[in-house]
XYZ file of C-alpha atoms in Angstrom:
400
model
C -78.834 227.985 193.342
C -78.682 228.969 196.820
C -79.364 232.344 198.189
C -78.659 234.171 201.496
C -82.174 233.710 202.527
C -82.231 230.057 202.141
C -82.772 227.850 205.220
C -82.331 224.186 205.614
C -84.971 221.628 206.639
C -83.148 219.659 209.286
C -85.928 217.371 210.588
C -89.555 216.546 209.829
C -92.133 214.339 211.703
C -95.721 213.565 211.654
C -98.601 211.738 213.549
C -100.842 209.845 211.283
C -104.266 211.449 210.220
C -107.389 209.981 211.510
C -110.259 210.296 213.945
C -108.567 209.225 217.162
C -110.577 211.410 219.512
C -107.739 212.230 221.830
C -106.184 215.554 222.860
C -104.410 217.418 220.125
C -101.396 217.977 222.333
C -100.709 214.152 222.150
C -100.566 214.229 218.427
C -98.147 217.163 218.434
C -95.875 215.525 220.867
C -95.352 212.458 218.677
C -94.670 214.707 215.476
C -92.219 216.874 217.560
C -90.407 213.827 218.778
C -90.325 212.239 215.373
C -88.953 215.582 213.889
C -86.352 215.681 216.632
C -85.318 212.084 215.973
C -85.198 212.790 212.133
C -82.751 215.647 212.916
C -80.556 213.923 215.467
C -81.364 216.550 217.987
C -82.838 216.671 221.529
C -85.602 219.127 222.607
C -83.139 221.538 224.531
C -81.502 222.291 221.082
C -84.568 224.067 219.838
C -84.029 227.739 220.212
C -87.421 229.083 219.037
C -90.944 227.219 218.740
C -93.574 228.459 216.305
C -96.984 226.962 217.127
C -99.843 226.824 214.751
C -102.968 227.389 216.575
C -106.358 225.623 216.691
C -109.369 227.211 217.742
C -111.668 224.122 218.289
C -109.623 222.943 221.416
C -110.034 225.516 224.201
C -107.553 227.961 225.386
C -104.463 225.629 224.819
C -105.150 225.779 221.123
C -105.056 229.542 221.108
C -101.616 229.545 222.483
C -100.114 226.519 220.724
C -96.485 227.542 220.871
C -96.464 227.673 224.570
C -98.855 224.607 224.866
C -96.369 222.445 222.887
C -93.282 223.914 224.746
C -94.795 223.134 228.260
C -95.767 219.615 227.105
C -92.319 218.860 225.873
C -90.750 220.630 228.895
C -89.890 224.345 229.431
C -86.557 225.228 228.161
C -86.544 228.955 228.158
C -86.948 228.926 224.365
C -88.619 231.892 222.604
C -92.144 231.048 221.225
C -94.788 232.327 218.929
C -98.459 231.165 218.178
C -100.041 231.984 214.948
C -103.555 231.544 213.621
C -104.354 232.020 209.907
C -107.013 229.335 209.467
C -105.933 226.793 206.918
C -102.799 228.760 206.496
C -101.749 228.686 210.079
C -98.875 226.129 209.656
C -97.368 228.455 206.944
C -97.878 231.389 209.091
C -95.602 229.425 211.827
C -93.152 228.621 209.178
C -92.726 232.382 208.375
C -92.538 233.273 212.009
C -89.829 230.743 212.614
C -88.033 231.619 209.367
C -88.110 235.345 210.232
C -86.776 234.935 213.547
C -83.782 233.001 211.973
C -83.105 235.160 209.184
C -83.228 238.177 211.726
C -80.389 236.583 213.540
C -82.421 235.890 216.893
C -82.116 232.046 216.380
C -80.236 229.429 214.610
C -82.671 226.595 214.806
C -86.594 226.518 215.177
C -89.395 223.926 215.270
C -92.629 224.746 213.543
C -95.462 222.543 214.931
C -99.392 222.141 214.461
C -101.940 219.609 215.613
C -105.743 219.321 215.521
C -108.519 217.350 216.948
C -111.639 217.924 214.918
C -115.303 217.308 215.341
C -117.489 214.976 213.371
C -118.919 216.234 210.101
C -118.270 219.613 208.392
C -116.945 222.501 210.334
C -119.715 224.365 212.151
C -119.412 227.997 213.110
C -117.427 229.014 216.122
C -119.882 229.426 218.991
C -121.193 232.873 220.045
C -123.492 235.584 218.443
C -121.269 237.634 216.122
C -123.448 239.245 213.533
C -120.652 241.556 212.082
C -118.479 238.574 211.587
C -118.392 237.435 208.028
C -117.956 233.752 209.140
C -121.051 233.917 211.276
C -123.036 235.629 208.443
C -122.250 233.076 205.749
C -123.441 230.321 208.107
C -126.534 232.056 209.494
C -127.702 234.206 206.666
C -127.052 231.753 203.739
C -126.582 228.484 205.437
C -123.356 228.304 203.436
C -121.244 225.473 204.980
C -117.744 224.728 203.657
C -119.225 222.147 201.103
C -121.713 224.652 199.760
C -118.973 227.015 198.922
C -116.927 224.242 197.263
C -120.057 223.325 195.257
C -120.383 227.037 194.067
C -116.723 226.787 192.842
C -117.217 223.647 191.189
C -120.523 224.869 189.478
C -118.527 227.964 188.260
C -115.960 225.472 186.692
C -118.859 223.647 184.908
C -120.353 226.795 183.716
C -117.255 228.753 182.636
C -115.022 226.162 181.581
C -117.168 223.242 180.610
C -115.603 220.786 183.210
C -117.752 217.741 184.174
C -118.252 215.739 187.305
C -116.120 213.217 185.607
C -113.310 215.570 185.638
C -113.556 216.041 189.162
C -113.734 212.263 189.811
C -110.513 211.847 188.093
C -108.753 214.022 190.677
C -110.105 211.769 193.549
C -108.972 208.529 191.789
C -105.472 210.012 191.203
C -105.096 211.186 194.815
C -106.541 207.981 196.444
C -104.125 205.882 194.349
C -101.231 207.826 195.624
C -102.476 207.805 199.173
C -102.667 204.006 199.245
C -98.976 203.969 200.038
C -98.692 206.700 202.490
C -98.449 205.487 206.013
C -99.627 208.862 207.366
C -102.895 209.118 205.248
C -106.176 208.453 206.965
C -107.884 206.798 203.874
C -105.587 204.315 202.285
C -108.157 202.944 199.790
C -107.915 203.327 196.034
C -111.272 204.524 194.664
C -112.462 204.000 191.022
C -114.815 206.035 188.944
C -117.433 203.590 189.786
C -116.912 204.196 193.475
C -117.183 207.770 192.788
C -120.428 207.650 190.733
C -121.902 205.560 193.732
C -121.278 208.223 196.372
C -124.047 210.369 197.630
C -124.422 214.066 196.408
C -123.604 216.400 199.323
C -123.869 219.871 197.556
C -124.594 219.679 193.918
C -122.646 219.120 191.936
C -120.262 217.547 194.554
C -120.414 214.192 195.855
C -119.348 212.803 199.040
C -115.939 211.684 197.538
C -115.265 215.125 196.005
C -114.992 216.766 199.588
C -112.233 216.193 202.063
C -113.131 215.015 205.514
C -112.217 216.734 208.774
C -109.329 214.920 210.579
C -107.019 214.536 213.603
C -103.329 214.772 212.924
C -100.029 216.553 213.606
C -96.826 217.697 211.888
C -93.658 219.376 212.858
C -90.514 220.670 210.931
C -87.256 221.805 212.231
C -85.664 224.533 210.192
C -82.072 226.208 210.594
C -79.385 228.255 209.149
C -77.100 226.592 206.626
C -74.215 227.072 208.997
C -75.936 225.364 211.712
C -76.752 222.504 209.478
C -73.223 222.207 208.330
C -71.937 222.190 211.762
C -74.434 219.323 212.810
C -74.151 217.341 209.656
C -70.534 217.967 208.448
C -71.850 218.873 204.899
C -74.772 220.547 203.218
C -74.885 218.134 200.353
C -78.267 216.520 199.837
C -79.893 218.916 202.288
C -83.253 220.374 201.496
C -83.738 224.046 201.536
C -86.677 226.572 201.895
C -86.326 228.896 199.115
C -89.412 230.854 199.605
C -92.521 231.343 202.103
C -95.118 233.661 200.622
C -97.893 234.784 202.989
C -99.994 236.888 200.392
C -103.287 238.699 200.926
C -105.684 239.808 198.098
C -105.457 243.068 196.132
C -108.443 245.352 196.102
C -110.811 244.859 194.495
C -111.253 241.093 194.901
C -113.658 240.006 192.163
C -113.608 236.215 192.850
C -115.742 235.095 195.908
C -113.452 233.346 198.513
C -114.573 231.951 202.004
C -116.034 233.281 204.134
C -117.364 236.419 202.151
C -120.797 236.355 200.696
C -119.979 239.247 198.118
C -117.190 240.359 196.102
C -115.738 243.888 195.810
C -117.012 246.014 193.014
C -114.768 246.849 190.107
C -117.014 249.601 188.566
C -114.393 252.143 189.505
C -111.253 250.493 190.435
C -110.155 247.812 187.829
C -109.540 244.219 189.031
C -105.763 243.453 189.557
C -103.950 241.571 186.733
C -103.415 238.627 189.011
C -106.142 237.207 191.092
C -105.649 236.453 194.846
C -104.582 232.589 194.443
C -102.540 233.359 191.266
C -100.656 236.038 193.317
C -99.846 233.588 196.104
C -97.715 231.410 193.723
C -96.379 234.396 191.794
C -94.884 236.018 195.015
C -93.287 232.608 196.023
C -91.795 232.077 192.515
C -90.278 235.623 192.646
C -88.859 235.028 196.065
C -87.133 231.642 194.938
C -86.234 232.961 191.496
C -88.068 229.953 190.035
C -91.053 229.250 188.027
C -93.675 226.637 187.247
C -91.405 225.020 184.696
C -88.893 224.254 187.555
C -91.256 222.360 189.765
C -91.019 218.495 190.197
C -94.021 218.169 192.190
C -96.544 220.022 194.208
C -98.743 219.753 197.376
C -101.965 221.768 196.916
C -105.125 222.196 199.174
C -107.599 220.013 197.592
C -110.605 220.765 199.922
C -112.566 219.685 196.922
C -111.713 217.914 193.672
C -112.784 220.975 191.660
C -110.447 223.263 193.734
C -107.469 221.051 192.844
C -108.112 221.877 189.294
C -108.096 225.685 190.296
C -104.863 225.173 191.822
C -103.193 223.850 188.439
C -104.005 227.067 186.938
C -102.965 229.265 189.790
C -99.591 227.658 189.834
C -99.133 228.186 186.144
C -99.119 224.512 185.376
C -101.593 225.179 182.439
C -103.576 228.132 181.286
C -106.774 229.165 183.023
C -109.698 226.765 182.275
C -107.499 223.868 181.264
C -107.019 222.268 184.534
C -109.483 219.458 183.619
C -107.452 218.794 180.465
C -104.320 218.552 182.501
C -105.603 215.973 184.899
C -107.100 213.993 182.083
C -103.712 213.909 180.367
C -102.224 212.257 183.394
C -99.502 214.997 183.775
C -100.575 215.560 187.574
C -100.363 211.790 188.395
C -97.479 209.920 189.786
C -95.219 209.288 186.744
C -96.622 212.408 185.038
C -95.024 215.539 184.124
C -95.480 217.333 187.454
C -97.165 215.045 190.143
C -99.719 216.993 192.183
C -100.611 215.727 195.728
C -98.330 212.680 195.497
C -99.091 212.403 199.214
C -102.717 211.664 198.462
C -103.763 215.131 199.245
C -106.663 216.087 201.502
C -108.573 213.502 199.613
C -106.640 210.823 201.444
C -105.751 212.813 204.539
C -108.767 214.771 205.541
C -108.092 218.279 207.018
C -106.204 218.804 210.214
C -106.311 222.678 209.953
C -103.100 224.011 211.716
C -101.021 220.840 210.850
C -101.920 220.760 207.155
C -99.488 223.262 205.631
C -96.755 221.817 207.862
C -97.559 218.416 206.610
C -97.155 219.531 203.050
C -93.645 220.593 203.977
C -92.917 217.216 205.516
C -94.057 215.428 202.324
C -91.975 217.582 200.048
C -89.019 217.093 202.253
C -89.442 213.276 202.138
C -89.949 213.631 198.201
C -86.686 215.681 197.764
C -84.848 213.223 199.941
C -86.057 210.267 198.012
C -87.837 208.846 201.184
C -91.323 208.846 200.003
C -91.504 205.137 199.609
C -94.309 203.810 197.358
C -95.307 207.224 196.246
C -91.965 208.790 195.288
C -91.776 211.296 192.554
C -88.784 210.350 190.272
C -85.744 212.494 190.741
C -87.544 215.286 192.668
C -85.422 218.495 193.090
C -88.195 221.285 193.585
C -91.341 221.091 195.297
C -94.078 223.658 196.121
C -96.720 223.637 198.878
C -99.812 226.065 198.438
C -102.854 226.547 200.387
C -105.267 229.395 201.530
C -106.884 230.361 204.844
C -110.072 232.114 205.365
C -109.988 235.962 205.403
C -107.339 236.389 202.811
C -104.521 234.172 204.168
C -102.706 232.895 201.206
C -99.490 230.780 201.830
C -96.934 229.213 199.403
C -93.615 227.368 200.280
C -91.077 226.389 197.818
C -88.353 223.762 198.741
C -85.310 222.456 196.667
C -82.467 220.344 197.097
């Protein structure tokens, strides 16, 4: 069922993920040119450019919209540059979508790319004692893996999950990622491989935690009218049904990066829906769909345990039953609702501003039936969800 707010995905493109050690702009140009070729367009056709920012690549990374526009060649197009941590790509998607729905453009490109340092992300430089991100590193020594481990320990203590349950997420995702030409780690891991990997932050092992990666992704979106004029028909096109950029509701009683304490609910009751539950809920409401309609989902598996959380946040199973769901095979390729058929962050690693855009690329290929080797059978509706630091929730729903 189409709505007046539906937009069409006209083209998608990616640069493979890896550790290439080159300028992030180079990756972005590859992705942009691939998206243009996929859409059968040239650069001067793009009316609006939404760049997803990277904060570890100097000033050009802070103004990604103009950086990529200049690198591709100035055309006078309108631009935006957005930073929302891991949700930057979805923020860029919403910026482009809003411009089109407001009537300021008919077609837009969303683009993000990153070059990352070795190892886990360190704090951004400078002495910023009132910055919660600075505080969690310098007061607690809480790197990202430490936060992921706290979440995993909570699942063990509250729901009875086991490290073997977490391992099954890695095994599942690595099997799917083997066939993905854009994935960095195209190796299938076994439970024995998992058991042999070193502990990084108890209870999580090295294979529980996603790497940091270089990579880029781009998506071209447009009005249905523009797509029909370009393609001659709308049959078989992929539609954007929802983009939800959701923030928490006070009081937030679940610890989320980068905070080192939760809000108190001594006076004000906690909301009925937690933060990550509300991200999916808002997207479902926009799209007029529910979890029962999903053919597949791409979720932000920064750690294996976090993927289990996302199952529950999406309504694929009740709270606390994520481990049972992965054990059942329902979220594997061939299961009831495959999750991370791309291989997920387990196979890609994280290129922050590109990741949410890459999720949309993957879902577009799935809905077109072009995900060779990791295709979800008869995919009709796909959902991508992630979260950025400081309360940036993002969820995009696509359908054909």
